[in-house]
Amino acid sequence: MKMVLGLLFYVKELWVCLDLFVIYSKYAVYPLSVFVIRGIVYGNPKNQGITQIKFQRNKRSVAEERAGRKLGGLKVLNSYWINEDSTYKYFEIILVDAAHNAIWNDPRINPVQQQRELRGLRGRGHLNTKARPSRRGTWKRNNTDSLSVLR
C-alpha cells in the first residue's frame, strides 16, 4: 500500500538536499531562514505594546551574518528575500569564493574584504545609519521651528 506524504515532508526534503546551490565553481547561493519574533497579546489590550529593548538590525543582516559564520571560506556578496510565513523569514545569500583565481583576477569583484557582513560593509542593516547625532535628535531638529526664521 502506497503511503501519501504531506507537502511539508517534501519541502523539508528539498531544503535538506539543497544545502548549497553552486552556480559556478566560484559563486554559491545559500538558503537560510531567520526566526521572526511576534508579540504575544493573550487577548488583553494592556499587553499590546512593545516596551522592551528591541534588536536594532534587520533580519536580512542577521541572515548574512549567519551564512558568513557558517561558510567561513566564502565571502558574502549580497542577499535577497524569498518568502516569509508566520514563524520565519527566508533569504538566499550570494557568496563568492575569494580564493578562486577567476575572482582574484577579476577587477570588478576583487578585493572582497574579510567578514564584510560582520563589519557593516555589506548593506545598511539598520534604520538610522545616517541619522546624526541620533534618531531622536534628528527628529527633534526636523520638527522644531526656529523662531528667528519665522519672525
PDB file of C-alpha atoms in Angstrom:
ATOM      1  CA  MET A   1       0.000   0.000   0.000  1.00  0.00           C
ATOM      2  CA  LYS A   2       1.394   3.350  -1.033  1.00  0.00           C
ATOM      3  CA  MET A   3       1.626   5.983   1.693  1.00  0.00           C
ATOM      4  CA  VAL A   4       0.859   9.562   0.677  1.00  0.00           C
ATOM      5  CA  LEU A   5       3.042  12.066   2.484  1.00  0.00           C
ATOM      6  CA  GLY A   6       2.154  15.648   3.234  1.00  0.00           C
ATOM      7  CA  LEU A   7       3.558  18.680   1.486  1.00  0.00           C
ATOM      8  CA  LEU A   8       5.709  19.602   4.482  1.00  0.00           C
ATOM      9  CA  PHE A   9       7.660  16.350   4.150  1.00  0.00           C
ATOM     10  CA  TYR A  10       8.642  17.135   0.558  1.00  0.00           C
ATOM     11  CA  VAL A  11       9.523  20.751   1.313  1.00  0.00           C
ATOM     12  CA  LYS A  12      11.691  19.597   4.207  1.00  0.00           C
ATOM     13  CA  GLU A  13      13.461  17.099   1.960  1.00  0.00           C
ATOM     14  CA  LEU A  14      14.118  19.809  -0.613  1.00  0.00           C
ATOM     15  CA  TRP A  15      15.758  22.016   1.993  1.00  0.00           C
ATOM     16  CA  VAL A  16      17.884  19.123   3.271  1.00  0.00           C
ATOM     17  CA  CYS A  17      19.219  18.286  -0.196  1.00  0.00           C
ATOM     18  CA  LEU A  18      19.560  21.942  -1.079  1.00  0.00           C
ATOM     19  CA  ASP A  19      22.284  22.840   1.387  1.00  0.00           C
ATOM     20  CA  LEU A  20      24.245  24.964  -1.053  1.00  0.00           C
ATOM     21  CA  PHE A  21      23.456  25.876  -4.655  1.00  0.00           C
ATOM     22  CA  VAL A  22      26.702  26.188  -6.563  1.00  0.00           C
ATOM     23  CA  ILE A  23      26.078  28.398  -9.581  1.00  0.00           C
ATOM     24  CA  TYR A  24      29.634  28.308 -10.910  1.00  0.00           C
ATOM     25  CA  SER A  25      32.759  26.982  -9.288  1.00  0.00           C
ATOM     26  CA  LYS A  26      33.292  30.422  -7.766  1.00  0.00           C
ATOM     27  CA  TYR A  27      29.766  31.591  -6.791  1.00  0.00           C
ATOM     28  CA  ALA A  28      27.249  29.939  -4.466  1.00  0.00           C
ATOM     29  CA  VAL A  29      23.729  30.669  -3.180  1.00  0.00           C
ATOM     30  CA  TYR A  30      22.860  29.588   0.354  1.00  0.00           C
ATOM     31  CA  PRO A  31      19.212  29.439   1.553  1.00  0.00           C
ATOM     32  CA  LEU A  32      18.650  30.474   5.166  1.00  0.00           C
ATOM     33  CA  SER A  33      15.702  31.100   7.487  1.00  0.00           C
ATOM     34  CA  VAL A  34      15.592  33.607  10.355  1.00  0.00           C
ATOM     35  CA  PHE A  35      13.136  33.359  13.237  1.00  0.00           C
ATOM     36  CA  VAL A  36      10.769  36.328  13.495  1.00  0.00           C
ATOM     37  CA  ILE A  37       9.666  37.317  16.992  1.00  0.00           C
ATOM     38  CA  ARG A  38       5.976  38.178  17.216  1.00  0.00           C
ATOM     39  CA  GLY A  39       4.264  39.807  20.163  1.00  0.00           C
ATOM     40  CA  ILE A  40       2.025  37.691  22.403  1.00  0.00           C
ATOM     41  CA  VAL A  41      -1.064  39.630  23.492  1.00  0.00           C
ATOM     42  CA  TYR A  42      -3.096  36.926  25.331  1.00  0.00           C
ATOM     43  CA  GLY A  43      -6.271  38.824  24.353  1.00  0.00           C
ATOM     44  CA  ASN A  44      -5.549  41.616  26.834  1.00  0.00           C
ATOM     45  CA  PRO A  45      -5.279  45.182  25.438  1.00  0.00           C
ATOM     46  CA  LYS A  46      -2.772  46.219  28.092  1.00  0.00           C
ATOM     47  CA  ASN A  47      -0.296  43.681  26.716  1.00  0.00           C
ATOM     48  CA  GLN A  48      -0.367  45.048  23.163  1.00  0.00           C
ATOM     49  CA  GLY A  49       2.531  47.466  23.500  1.00  0.00           C
ATOM     50  CA  ILE A  50       6.170  46.573  22.929  1.00  0.00           C
ATOM     51  CA  THR A  51       8.200  48.439  25.526  1.00  0.00           C
ATOM     52  CA  GLN A  52      11.369  46.396  25.947  1.00  0.00           C
ATOM     53  CA  ILE A  53      14.680  46.853  24.175  1.00  0.00           C
ATOM     54  CA  LYS A  54      14.456  45.712  20.549  1.00  0.00           C
ATOM     55  CA  PHE A  55      17.186  44.242  18.370  1.00  0.00           C
ATOM     56  CA  GLN A  56      18.362  47.063  16.123  1.00  0.00           C
ATOM     57  CA  ARG A  57      19.418  45.165  12.990  1.00  0.00           C
ATOM     58  CA  ASN A  58      17.109  43.735  10.367  1.00  0.00           C
ATOM     59  CA  LYS A  59      16.580  40.034   9.619  1.00  0.00           C
ATOM     60  CA  ARG A  60      18.417  40.174   6.295  1.00  0.00           C
ATOM     61  CA  SER A  61      21.562  41.401   8.012  1.00  0.00           C
ATOM     62  CA  VAL A  62      21.266  38.607  10.592  1.00  0.00           C
ATOM     63  CA  ALA A  63      20.890  36.014   7.815  1.00  0.00           C
ATOM     64  CA  GLU A  64      24.014  37.315   6.059  1.00  0.00           C
ATOM     65  CA  GLU A  65      25.971  37.167   9.303  1.00  0.00           C
ATOM     66  CA  ARG A  66      24.919  33.569   9.964  1.00  0.00           C
ATOM     67  CA  ALA A  67      25.829  32.481   6.444  1.00  0.00           C
ATOM     68  CA  GLY A  68      29.213  34.202   6.739  1.00  0.00           C
ATOM     69  CA  ARG A  69      29.931  32.436  10.009  1.00  0.00           C
ATOM     70  CA  LYS A  70      28.794  29.028   8.774  1.00  0.00           C
ATOM     71  CA  LEU A  71      30.702  29.168   5.465  1.00  0.00           C
ATOM     72  CA  GLY A  72      33.947  30.796   6.541  1.00  0.00           C
ATOM     73  CA  GLY A  73      35.830  30.155   3.300  1.00  0.00           C
ATOM     74  CA  LEU A  74      33.268  32.079   1.240  1.00  0.00           C
ATOM     75  CA  LYS A  75      32.598  35.817   1.314  1.00  0.00           C
ATOM     76  CA  VAL A  76      29.097  37.323   1.378  1.00  0.00           C
ATOM     77  CA  LEU A  77      28.283  39.476  -1.641  1.00  0.00           C
ATOM     78  CA  ASN A  78      24.570  40.110  -1.293  1.00  0.00           C
ATOM     79  CA  SER A  79      21.253  38.572  -0.302  1.00  0.00           C
ATOM     80  CA  TYR A  80      17.596  38.735  -1.217  1.00  0.00           C
ATOM     81  CA  TRP A  81      14.255  37.928   0.389  1.00  0.00           C
ATOM     82  CA  ILE A  82      12.447  34.791  -0.803  1.00  0.00           C
ATOM     83  CA  ASN A  83       9.403  34.226   1.372  1.00  0.00           C
ATOM     84  CA  GLU A  84       8.023  34.542   4.863  1.00  0.00           C
ATOM     85  CA  ASP A  85       5.463  32.736   6.955  1.00  0.00           C
ATOM     86  CA  SER A  86       4.153  33.188  10.485  1.00  0.00           C
ATOM     87  CA  THR A  87       7.404  31.993  12.057  1.00  0.00           C
ATOM     88  CA  TYR A  88      10.331  32.597   9.706  1.00  0.00           C
ATOM     89  CA  LYS A  89      11.660  34.892   7.007  1.00  0.00           C
ATOM     90  CA  TYR A  90      13.544  33.116   4.233  1.00  0.00           C
ATOM     91  CA  PHE A  91      16.540  34.610   2.443  1.00  0.00           C
ATOM     92  CA  GLU A  92      19.068  33.440  -0.115  1.00  0.00           C
ATOM     93  CA  ILE A  93      22.613  34.675   0.396  1.00  0.00           C
ATOM     94  CA  ILE A  94      25.003  35.017  -2.557  1.00  0.00           C
ATOM     95  CA  LEU A  95      28.541  34.006  -1.637  1.00  0.00           C
ATOM     96  CA  VAL A  96      31.791  34.083  -3.570  1.00  0.00           C
ATOM     97  CA  ASP A  97      34.988  32.065  -3.254  1.00  0.00           C
ATOM     98  CA  ALA A  98      37.606  34.792  -2.867  1.00  0.00           C
ATOM     99  CA  ALA A  99      40.494  32.329  -3.210  1.00  0.00           C
ATOM    100  CA  HIS A 100      39.424  31.306  -6.729  1.00  0.00           C
ATOM    101  CA  ASN A 101      41.761  32.571  -9.454  1.00  0.00           C
ATOM    102  CA  ALA A 102      38.899  33.887 -11.571  1.00  0.00           C
ATOM    103  CA  ILE A 103      37.717  36.035  -8.636  1.00  0.00           C
ATOM    104  CA  TRP A 104      41.236  37.006  -7.642  1.00  0.00           C
ATOM    105  CA  ASN A 105      41.972  38.340 -11.135  1.00  0.00           C
ATOM    106  CA  ASP A 106      38.582  39.980 -11.716  1.00  0.00           C
ATOM    107  CA  PRO A 107      38.886  43.747 -11.073  1.00  0.00           C
ATOM    108  CA  ARG A 108      35.120  44.148 -10.561  1.00  0.00           C
ATOM    109  CA  ILE A 109      34.960  41.836  -7.539  1.00  0.00           C
ATOM    110  CA  ASN A 110      38.484  41.868  -6.151  1.00  0.00           C
ATOM    111  CA  PRO A 111      39.197  42.725  -3.397  1.00  0.00           C
ATOM    112  CA  VAL A 112      36.437  41.047  -1.416  1.00  0.00           C
ATOM    113  CA  GLN A 113      37.215  42.056   2.141  1.00  0.00           C
ATOM    114  CA  GLN A 114      37.272  39.741   5.114  1.00  0.00           C
ATOM    115  CA  GLN A 115      33.971  39.386   7.040  1.00  0.00           C
ATOM    116  CA  ARG A 116      32.235  42.291   5.281  1.00  0.00           C
ATOM    117  CA  GLU A 117      28.820  41.335   6.640  1.00  0.00           C
ATOM    118  CA  LEU A 118      30.015  41.481  10.244  1.00  0.00           C
ATOM    119  CA  ARG A 119      31.548  44.943   9.944  1.00  0.00           C
ATOM    120  CA  GLY A 120      28.612  46.719   8.361  1.00  0.00           C
ATOM    121  CA  LEU A 121      30.178  46.956   4.890  1.00  0.00           C
ATOM    122  CA  ARG A 122      27.629  44.800   3.042  1.00  0.00           C
ATOM    123  CA  GLY A 123      24.404  46.749   3.453  1.00  0.00           C
ATOM    124  CA  ARG A 124      22.589  49.014   5.786  1.00  0.00           C
ATOM    125  CA  GLY A 125      21.061  46.524   8.185  1.00  0.00           C
ATOM    126  CA  HIS A 126      19.878  49.361  10.411  1.00  0.00           C
ATOM    127  CA  LEU A 127      17.261  52.065  10.027  1.00  0.00           C
ATOM    128  CA  ASN A 128      19.136  55.040  11.420  1.00  0.00           C
ATOM    129  CA  THR A 129      22.563  54.758   9.863  1.00  0.00           C
ATOM    130  CA  LYS A 130      22.781  58.381   8.739  1.00  0.00           C
ATOM    131  CA  ALA A 131      20.638  59.908  11.484  1.00  0.00           C
ATOM    132  CA  ARG A 132      23.158  62.026  13.351  1.00  0.00           C
ATOM    133  CA  PRO A 133      23.569  62.756  16.225  1.00  0.00           C
ATOM    134  CA  SER A 134      20.808  60.209  16.914  1.00  0.00           C
ATOM    135  CA  ARG A 135      17.371  59.165  15.718  1.00  0.00           C
ATOM    136  CA  ARG A 136      15.625  61.249  18.373  1.00  0.00           C
ATOM    137  CA  GLY A 137      17.970  64.197  17.889  1.00  0.00           C
ATOM    138  CA  THR A 138      17.287  64.196  14.157  1.00  0.00           C
ATOM    139  CA  TRP A 139      13.539  64.023  14.722  1.00  0.00           C
ATOM    140  CA  LYS A 140      13.699  66.933  17.180  1.00  0.00           C
ATOM    141  CA  ARG A 141      15.794  69.046  14.807  1.00  0.00           C
ATOM    142  CA  ASN A 142      13.446  68.394  11.886  1.00  0.00           C
ATOM    143  CA  ASN A 143      10.254  69.010  13.873  1.00  0.00           C
ATOM    144  CA  THR A 144      11.245  72.099  15.857  1.00  0.00           C
ATOM    145  CA  ASP A 145      10.527  75.535  14.446  1.00  0.00           C
ATOM    146  CA  SER A 146      13.247  78.148  14.656  1.00  0.00           C
ATOM    147  CA  LEU A 147      11.589  81.397  15.722  1.00  0.00           C
ATOM    148  CA  SER A 148      14.304  83.587  14.236  1.00  0.00           C
ATOM    149  CA  VAL A 149      13.422  82.202  10.797  1.00  0.00           C
ATOM    150  CA  LEU A 150       9.662  82.587  11.289  1.00  0.00           C
ATOM    151  CA  ARG A 151       9.702  86.194  12.603  1.00  0.00           C
TER     152      ARG A 151
END
